[in-house]
Amino acid sequence: MSKKYVIEGGKRLEGTTYVSGSKNASLPIIAATLLNGGMNKLYNVPNIHDTKMMLKILEDLGCKIKRNNGKIIIDSRNIHNHEIPESLMREMRSSVIIAGALLARNKKVMFTYPGGCDIGSRPIDLHIKSFEKLGIHVKEEFGYIICEAEEIIGNDIHLDFPSVGATENIMLASVFAKGTTKINNAAMEPEIIDLQNALNAMGAKINGAGTNNIIIKGVEKLKDLSYNIIPDRIEAGTLLCATAITGGNIKLQKVIPEHIMTLLNKLEEMGCTIQINKNEIILNSPKKLKAVDIKTLPYPGFPTDLQSILGATLTVAKGTSIIVENIFENRYKYLNELTKMGAKATIEGRTAVIKGVRKLSKANVRATDLRGGASLVIAALNARGRTYIDNIEYILRGYENLDKKLRSLGANINIEER
Ligand code: UD1
């Protein structure tokens, strides 16, 4: 059965809402609970498809899981499997970070190539090369990648590109390694800091997360974990952009403003006024937004996950905006859908040029990936008339109660099942 969003655009968003726990921090931290062979309590885990899938993989490996709203108890004392089920691997690319955790725990893991959103080729060569640097043998057989080690040995690893997933996989794989592992050119995303904090709370010895040099000193064992996940900066950005495109005002709570400074700067350049309090952002939008240029880069640059979100917002900004997508080559599919709603955009390789129009209009559109799908929601909130967004399963992978939160701000959005 397929689900649709039905959105009647044109309502100004007004009011207060909050940000849920971070999807991209939850996934590696859930994987990390495999390491200690103990009892783990995680708080503020968003109840979304991707976290459910990650928990399903852990269950399949032998963990016992209890879920109560945002609180999850994971008992990882008994694990009886080292193979990540192919169907779950296909569902979600981030399942590849289970590999690092299972290697550290069992010295062996088998998996197939990961799936996930179709936003460009998503190789795992950096993960594999890094495993090999840690003394892990990697071979491909019958479509499986089999990784095995007698002993995991710390080493210096230089990443050609600061891959988020590869950085996390190295941190997980080397927790019990003999000696010290150093990651140079590591990803610096806030989710990496959250993973470091969670691992250290278990007794790991890691420092440097948040810089491009991370040092992991191998330890012998870890203890039980109780940990609260950081708020989702991409969801925060989505709610702010949704408000801005309707000319609305929002008080956003449970947010870490410093995680989205690049977006806040852009929104100010576009004419919004922004007040930042400790865990709160108040945004007031102007009558008419102004065009800005964006270039996506690894953190602390502008996040690729907000490219489509801000891109949709810019379709009604005064002037011409130029976007350069440097992280994933296939992240402009949403613009084809937005054209159906009256947006004016051209794409040339990694660059998109958006000419602002006065208003968008209703259309029947289709989510093509998670963030691209969310960008259609943003556009529909502005559009005249009733927009139908098909394939919203993509959006539900990454947003907890998006429709509910938008309704609480006055949006007219509903889910229709067929
Ligand atoms: C993570 C995020 C995703 C975000 C992305 C970039 C999670 C669950 N997902 O994805 O939302 O969009 O970071 O901020 O946290 N690459 C290689 N070889 C590799 C690995 C990556 O060439 O072995 C390339 C990719 O093709 C891409 C770039 O590196 O061009 C960035 O990918 P990476 O940082 O690894 O993203 P993910 O960890 O998959």
Coordinates of C-alpha atoms and ligand atoms in Angstrom, one line a residue:
M1 CA 0.0 0.0 0.0
S2 CA 1.4 3.3 -1.0
K3 CA 1.1 6.5 1.1
K4 CA 0.7 10.1 -0.1
Y5 CA 0.9 13.5 1.5
V6 CA -1.9 15.7 0.6
I7 CA -1.0 19.3 1.2
E8 CA -3.1 22.4 0.8
G9 CA -0.6 25.2 0.4
G10 CA -0.6 28.8 1.3
K11 CA -0.9 28.7 5.1
R12 CA 1.7 30.7 7.0
L13 CA 3.4 28.5 9.6
E14 CA 3.3 30.0 13.1
G15 CA 4.1 28.6 16.5
T16 CA 6.4 26.4 18.5
T17 CA 7.7 22.9 17.8
Y18 CA 10.7 20.8 18.6
V19 CA 13.4 18.7 16.9
S20 CA 13.5 14.9 17.4
G21 CA 16.6 12.9 17.9
S22 CA 19.2 12.7 15.1
K23 CA 18.8 9.8 12.7
N24 CA 22.4 9.9 11.6
A25 CA 23.7 9.9 15.1
S26 CA 21.3 7.2 16.2
L27 CA 22.3 4.7 13.5
P28 CA 26.0 4.3 14.4
I29 CA 25.3 4.5 18.1
I30 CA 22.8 1.7 17.8
A31 CA 25.5 -0.3 16.0
A32 CA 27.9 0.6 18.8
T33 CA 25.8 -1.2 21.3
L34 CA 26.9 -4.5 19.7
L35 CA 30.4 -3.8 21.1
N36 CA 30.0 -4.1 24.8
G37 CA 28.0 -7.4 25.1
G38 CA 25.9 -5.7 27.7
M39 CA 22.8 -3.7 28.5
N40 CA 22.3 -0.4 26.7
K41 CA 19.8 2.3 27.2
L42 CA 19.4 4.9 24.4
Y43 CA 17.2 7.9 24.7
N44 CA 15.9 10.3 22.1
V45 CA 16.1 7.8 19.3
P46 CA 13.6 8.9 16.5
N47 CA 10.9 6.4 15.8
I48 CA 11.4 6.2 12.0
H49 CA 11.9 3.5 9.4
D50 CA 15.7 3.7 9.4
T51 CA 16.2 3.2 13.1
K52 CA 13.6 0.4 13.0
M53 CA 15.7 -1.3 10.3
M54 CA 18.9 -0.9 12.3
L55 CA 17.3 -2.4 15.3
K56 CA 15.9 -5.3 13.2
I57 CA 19.5 -6.1 12.1
L58 CA 20.6 -6.2 15.7
E59 CA 17.7 -8.5 16.5
D60 CA 18.7 -10.7 13.7
L61 CA 22.2 -10.9 15.1
G62 CA 20.8 -12.0 18.4
C63 CA 20.2 -8.8 20.4
K64 CA 17.1 -8.5 22.6
I65 CA 15.4 -5.1 22.1
K66 CA 12.7 -3.3 24.0
R67 CA 11.3 0.0 22.6
N68 CA 9.3 2.5 24.5
N69 CA 8.8 5.8 22.7
G70 CA 12.2 7.4 22.4
K71 CA 13.8 5.0 24.9
I72 CA 15.4 1.8 23.6
I73 CA 16.9 -1.0 25.6
I74 CA 19.3 -3.2 23.7
D75 CA 20.7 -6.3 25.3
S76 CA 23.7 -7.3 23.3
R77 CA 25.0 -10.0 25.6
N78 CA 24.3 -12.9 23.2
I79 CA 25.1 -12.6 19.5
H80 CA 25.0 -15.7 17.4
N81 CA 25.5 -14.5 13.9
H82 CA 28.1 -12.6 11.9
E83 CA 26.1 -12.2 8.7
I84 CA 24.2 -9.0 8.1
P85 CA 20.9 -10.1 6.3
E86 CA 21.0 -9.1 2.7
S87 CA 17.4 -7.8 2.6
L88 CA 18.1 -5.4 5.4
M89 CA 21.5 -4.4 3.9
R90 CA 19.6 -3.5 0.7
E91 CA 17.1 -1.4 2.6
M92 CA 19.6 1.0 4.1
R93 CA 23.1 2.1 3.2
S94 CA 24.1 2.9 6.7
S95 CA 23.8 -0.8 7.6
V96 CA 27.4 -0.9 6.5
I97 CA 28.5 0.5 9.8
I98 CA 27.3 -2.7 11.5
A99 CA 30.4 -4.2 9.8
G100 CA 32.9 -2.2 12.0
A101 CA 31.0 -3.0 15.2
L102 CA 30.7 -6.7 14.4
L103 CA 34.4 -6.9 13.4
A104 CA 35.4 -5.4 16.7
R105 CA 33.1 -7.8 18.6
N106 CA 33.6 -11.0 16.6
K107 CA 36.5 -10.5 14.2
K108 CA 34.3 -11.6 11.4
V109 CA 31.5 -10.1 9.3
M110 CA 29.8 -10.9 6.0
F111 CA 27.6 -8.5 4.1
T112 CA 26.4 -7.6 0.6
Y113 CA 26.8 -4.2 -1.0
P114 CA 24.6 -1.7 0.8
G115 CA 21.4 0.0 -0.7
G116 CA 19.7 3.2 0.4
C117 CA 18.6 6.3 -1.4
D118 CA 19.5 6.6 -5.0
I119 CA 21.5 9.9 -4.8
G120 CA 24.5 8.9 -6.8
S121 CA 27.1 6.2 -6.7
R122 CA 27.8 5.4 -3.1
P123 CA 31.0 3.2 -3.1
I124 CA 32.4 1.7 0.1
D125 CA 36.0 1.5 -1.0
L126 CA 37.2 3.8 1.8
H127 CA 35.6 1.5 4.4
I128 CA 37.2 -1.5 2.9
K129 CA 40.7 0.1 2.5
S130 CA 40.5 1.2 6.1
F131 CA 39.6 -2.2 7.4
E132 CA 42.6 -3.6 5.6
K133 CA 44.8 -1.0 7.2
L134 CA 43.6 -2.4 10.6
G135 CA 44.9 -5.9 9.7
I136 CA 41.5 -7.2 8.5
H137 CA 41.4 -9.5 5.5
V138 CA 38.7 -8.6 3.0
K139 CA 37.5 -10.8 0.2
E140 CA 34.5 -11.0 -2.1
E141 CA 32.9 -14.3 -2.7
F142 CA 29.5 -15.2 -4.2
G143 CA 28.4 -11.6 -4.0
Y144 CA 29.3 -11.3 -0.3
I145 CA 32.0 -9.2 1.2
I146 CA 33.7 -11.3 3.9
C147 CA 35.9 -9.5 6.4
E148 CA 38.0 -11.5 8.9
A149 CA 40.9 -10.8 11.3
E150 CA 42.9 -12.8 13.7
E151 CA 43.7 -9.6 15.5
I152 CA 42.7 -6.0 14.8
I153 CA 45.8 -3.8 15.0
G154 CA 45.8 -0.1 15.4
N155 CA 47.3 1.9 12.5
D156 CA 47.5 5.4 10.9
I157 CA 44.7 5.7 8.3
H158 CA 44.5 8.6 5.9
L159 CA 41.1 9.0 4.3
D160 CA 41.2 10.3 0.7
F161 CA 37.8 12.0 1.4
P162 CA 36.4 12.8 4.9
S163 CA 33.6 10.1 4.6
V164 CA 31.2 10.1 7.5
G165 CA 30.4 6.4 7.3
A166 CA 34.1 5.4 6.9
T167 CA 35.2 7.5 9.8
E168 CA 32.5 5.9 12.0
N169 CA 33.3 2.4 10.8
I170 CA 37.0 2.9 11.7
M171 CA 36.1 4.2 15.1
L172 CA 33.9 1.2 15.7
A173 CA 36.3 -1.4 14.3
S174 CA 39.3 -0.1 16.3
V175 CA 37.8 0.2 19.7
F176 CA 39.4 -3.0 20.9
A177 CA 42.4 -2.9 18.5
K178 CA 45.9 -3.6 19.7
G179 CA 47.6 -0.2 20.0
T180 CA 46.5 3.1 18.7
T181 CA 44.6 4.1 15.5
K182 CA 44.8 7.5 14.1
I183 CA 42.4 8.8 11.4
N184 CA 43.7 11.7 9.3
N185 CA 41.3 13.7 7.2
A186 CA 38.4 12.3 9.4
A187 CA 34.9 13.6 8.9
M188 CA 34.1 16.3 11.4
E189 CA 30.2 16.1 11.5
P190 CA 28.5 16.5 14.9
E191 CA 27.2 12.9 14.6
I192 CA 30.9 11.8 14.8
I193 CA 31.3 13.6 18.1
D194 CA 28.1 12.0 19.3
L195 CA 29.5 8.6 18.4
Q196 CA 32.8 9.4 20.2
N197 CA 30.8 10.5 23.3
A198 CA 28.7 7.3 23.3
L199 CA 31.7 5.1 22.9
N200 CA 33.7 6.9 25.6
A201 CA 30.6 6.6 27.9
M202 CA 31.1 2.8 27.5
G203 CA 34.7 3.1 28.4
A204 CA 36.4 3.5 25.0
K205 CA 39.4 5.9 24.7
I206 CA 38.8 8.1 21.8
N207 CA 39.5 11.8 21.3
G208 CA 39.6 14.3 18.5
A209 CA 36.1 13.8 17.1
G210 CA 35.0 17.2 15.6
T211 CA 38.5 17.8 14.2
N212 CA 40.0 16.0 11.2
N213 CA 42.3 13.9 13.5
I214 CA 40.8 11.2 15.6
I215 CA 42.8 9.0 17.9
I216 CA 41.5 5.7 19.2
K217 CA 43.4 3.9 21.9
G218 CA 42.4 0.3 22.0
V219 CA 40.8 -0.9 25.3
E220 CA 40.1 -4.4 26.5
K221 CA 36.5 -4.2 27.4
L222 CA 33.5 -1.9 27.6
K223 CA 30.8 -1.4 30.1
D224 CA 27.0 -0.9 29.8
L225 CA 25.7 2.3 28.2
S226 CA 23.0 4.9 29.0
Y227 CA 23.1 7.7 26.4
N228 CA 21.0 10.5 25.1
I229 CA 21.2 11.1 21.3
I230 CA 21.7 14.7 20.0
P231 CA 18.9 16.5 18.1
D232 CA 18.6 16.1 14.3
R233 CA 20.2 19.1 12.6
I234 CA 18.7 18.2 9.2
E235 CA 15.2 18.0 10.6
A236 CA 15.8 21.4 12.3
G237 CA 16.8 22.8 9.0
T238 CA 13.8 21.3 7.3
L239 CA 11.4 22.9 9.8
L240 CA 13.1 26.3 9.5
C241 CA 12.9 26.2 5.7
A242 CA 9.3 25.1 5.8
T243 CA 8.5 28.1 7.9
A244 CA 10.6 30.5 5.7
I245 CA 8.9 29.5 2.5
T246 CA 5.4 30.3 3.9
G247 CA 6.5 33.7 5.3
G248 CA 5.9 32.4 8.8
N249 CA 7.4 32.6 12.3
I250 CA 8.7 29.7 14.4
K251 CA 10.2 29.0 17.8
L252 CA 12.2 25.8 17.4
Q253 CA 13.0 24.0 20.6
K254 CA 15.4 21.1 21.5
V255 CA 17.9 22.2 18.8
I256 CA 21.7 22.8 18.9
P257 CA 22.0 26.0 16.9
E258 CA 25.7 25.7 16.4
H259 CA 25.2 22.5 14.3
I260 CA 23.3 24.5 11.6
M261 CA 25.2 27.8 11.5
T262 CA 25.8 27.6 7.7
L263 CA 22.0 27.3 7.2
L264 CA 21.2 30.0 9.7
N265 CA 23.6 32.4 7.9
K266 CA 22.0 31.6 4.5
L267 CA 18.5 32.2 6.0
E268 CA 19.6 35.6 7.3
E269 CA 21.1 36.4 3.9
M270 CA 17.7 35.5 2.5
G271 CA 16.1 38.2 4.7
C272 CA 15.0 36.1 7.8
T273 CA 15.6 37.4 11.2
I274 CA 17.0 34.8 13.6
Q275 CA 17.4 34.8 17.3
I276 CA 19.5 32.1 18.9
N277 CA 19.0 31.1 22.5
K278 CA 20.7 28.1 24.2
N279 CA 18.7 25.2 22.7
E280 CA 16.2 27.3 20.8
I281 CA 16.0 29.2 17.5
I282 CA 13.4 31.8 16.7
L283 CA 13.0 32.6 13.1
N284 CA 10.8 35.4 11.5
S285 CA 10.6 35.4 7.8
P286 CA 10.3 38.4 5.5
K287 CA 7.4 38.9 3.0
K288 CA 9.7 38.0 0.2
L289 CA 12.9 35.8 0.4
K290 CA 16.1 36.8 -1.4
A291 CA 18.2 34.5 -3.6
V292 CA 21.5 33.1 -2.3
D293 CA 24.2 30.7 -3.6
I294 CA 25.0 27.4 -1.9
K295 CA 28.0 25.0 -2.2
T296 CA 27.7 21.8 -0.4
L297 CA 30.8 20.6 1.5
P298 CA 31.8 18.3 4.3
Y299 CA 31.0 19.7 7.8
P300 CA 31.4 22.6 8.8
G301 CA 30.5 23.4 5.2
F302 CA 26.9 23.5 4.0
P303 CA 25.4 20.0 4.4
T304 CA 24.4 18.1 1.3
D305 CA 21.4 16.8 3.2
L306 CA 20.0 20.4 3.3
Q307 CA 20.8 21.2 -0.3
S308 CA 17.4 20.1 -1.6
I309 CA 15.6 21.6 1.4
L310 CA 17.1 25.1 0.9
G311 CA 16.9 24.6 -2.9
A312 CA 13.1 24.2 -2.7
T313 CA 12.9 27.3 -0.5
L314 CA 14.9 29.3 -3.1
T315 CA 12.4 28.5 -5.9
V316 CA 10.3 31.4 -4.7
A317 CA 13.1 33.7 -3.6
K318 CA 13.6 37.0 -5.5
G319 CA 16.5 36.7 -8.0
T320 CA 18.7 33.8 -9.2
S321 CA 20.4 31.2 -6.9
I322 CA 23.2 29.0 -7.9
I323 CA 23.8 25.7 -6.2
V324 CA 26.9 23.5 -6.4
E325 CA 26.5 20.0 -5.1
N326 CA 30.0 18.6 -4.3
I327 CA 29.2 15.5 -2.3
F328 CA 26.7 13.4 -4.2
E329 CA 26.4 13.7 -8.0
N330 CA 22.8 12.7 -8.3
R331 CA 21.0 15.0 -5.9
Y332 CA 18.9 17.2 -8.2
K333 CA 16.1 14.8 -9.0
Y334 CA 13.8 16.9 -6.8
L335 CA 14.2 19.9 -9.2
N336 CA 12.5 17.9 -12.0
E337 CA 9.5 17.4 -9.7
L338 CA 9.5 21.1 -8.6
T339 CA 9.4 22.1 -12.2
K340 CA 6.0 20.5 -12.3
M341 CA 5.0 23.0 -9.6
G342 CA 6.1 25.9 -11.6
A343 CA 9.7 26.2 -10.4
K344 CA 12.3 27.5 -12.9
A345 CA 15.5 25.5 -12.6
T346 CA 18.3 24.3 -14.9
I347 CA 20.9 21.6 -14.1
E348 CA 24.3 21.4 -15.6
G349 CA 26.5 18.6 -14.0
R350 CA 27.0 19.5 -10.4
T351 CA 25.5 23.0 -10.7
A352 CA 21.8 24.0 -10.6
V353 CA 20.5 27.5 -11.4
I354 CA 17.2 28.4 -9.8
K355 CA 15.3 31.5 -10.9
G356 CA 12.9 32.5 -8.3
V357 CA 9.2 32.6 -9.3
R358 CA 6.4 34.5 -7.4
K359 CA 4.5 31.4 -6.2
L360 CA 4.5 27.7 -6.9
S361 CA 1.3 25.9 -7.9
K362 CA -0.2 22.5 -7.1
A363 CA 0.9 19.3 -8.9
N364 CA 1.1 15.6 -8.5
V365 CA 4.7 14.9 -7.6
R366 CA 6.8 11.9 -6.4
A367 CA 9.4 11.7 -3.7
T368 CA 12.6 10.2 -5.3
D369 CA 14.7 10.1 -2.1
L370 CA 14.5 11.1 1.5
R371 CA 15.7 14.7 1.5
G372 CA 14.4 15.3 -2.1
G373 CA 11.0 14.1 -0.8
A374 CA 11.1 16.6 2.1
S375 CA 11.9 19.4 -0.3
L376 CA 8.6 18.6 -2.1
V377 CA 6.7 19.1 1.2
I378 CA 8.4 22.5 1.6
A379 CA 7.4 23.5 -1.9
A380 CA 3.8 22.3 -1.5
L381 CA 3.4 24.4 1.7
N382 CA 3.9 27.4 -0.5
A383 CA 2.0 26.2 -3.6
R384 CA -1.5 27.5 -4.5
G385 CA -4.0 24.6 -4.3
R386 CA -3.7 20.9 -3.3
T387 CA -0.5 19.0 -4.0
Y388 CA -0.2 15.3 -3.8
I389 CA 3.2 13.8 -3.0
D390 CA 3.5 10.2 -3.8
N391 CA 6.1 7.6 -2.5
I392 CA 6.4 9.3 0.9
E393 CA 7.9 6.1 2.3
Y394 CA 11.2 7.8 1.4
I395 CA 10.4 10.7 3.6
L396 CA 9.2 8.6 6.5
R397 CA 12.6 6.9 6.6
G398 CA 14.1 10.0 8.1
Y399 CA 11.4 12.2 9.7
E400 CA 9.5 11.5 12.9
N401 CA 6.0 12.9 12.8
L402 CA 6.8 15.5 10.1
D403 CA 3.1 15.9 9.2
K404 CA 2.0 16.2 12.9
K405 CA 4.7 18.9 13.6
L406 CA 3.7 20.9 10.5
R407 CA 0.0 20.6 11.4
S408 CA 0.8 22.0 14.9
L409 CA 2.3 25.0 13.1
G410 CA -0.9 25.5 11.1
A411 CA -0.1 23.6 7.9
N412 CA -2.8 21.7 6.1
I413 CA -1.1 18.3 5.5
N414 CA -2.5 14.9 5.7
I415 CA -1.5 11.3 4.9
E416 CA -3.7 9.4 2.5
E417 CA -3.3 5.6 2.1
R418 CA -4.2 3.8 -1.0
Ligands
UD1_1 C1 26.4 10.2 5.6 C2 24.9 10.6 6.0 C3 24.2 11.2 4.9 C4 25.0 12.4 4.4 C5 26.4 12.1 4.1 C6 27.3 13.3 3.7 C7 24.4 8.8 7.6 C8 23.6 7.6 8.0 N1 24.3 9.3 6.4 O1 26.3 9.3 4.6 O2 22.9 11.6 5.3 O3 24.4 12.9 3.2 O4 27.0 11.4 5.2 O5 27.2 14.2 4.7 O6 25.1 9.4 8.5 N2 32.6 7.9 -0.6 C9 33.5 7.1 -1.4 N3 33.9 5.9 -0.9 C10 33.5 5.5 0.3 C11 32.6 6.2 1.1 C12 32.2 7.4 0.6 O7 33.9 7.5 -2.5 O8 34.0 4.4 0.7 C13 32.1 9.1 -1.2 C14 30.6 9.1 -1.4 O9 30.3 8.5 -2.7 C15 30.2 10.6 -1.4 C16 31.2 11.1 -0.3 O10 32.2 10.1 -0.2 O11 30.5 11.2 -2.6 C17 30.5 11.3 1.1 O12 30.0 10.1 1.5 P1 29.9 9.7 3.1 O13 30.4 10.9 3.9 O14 30.6 8.4 3.3 O15 28.4 9.6 3.3 P2 27.6 8.5 4.1 O16 28.4 8.1 5.4 O17 27.2 7.5 3.2

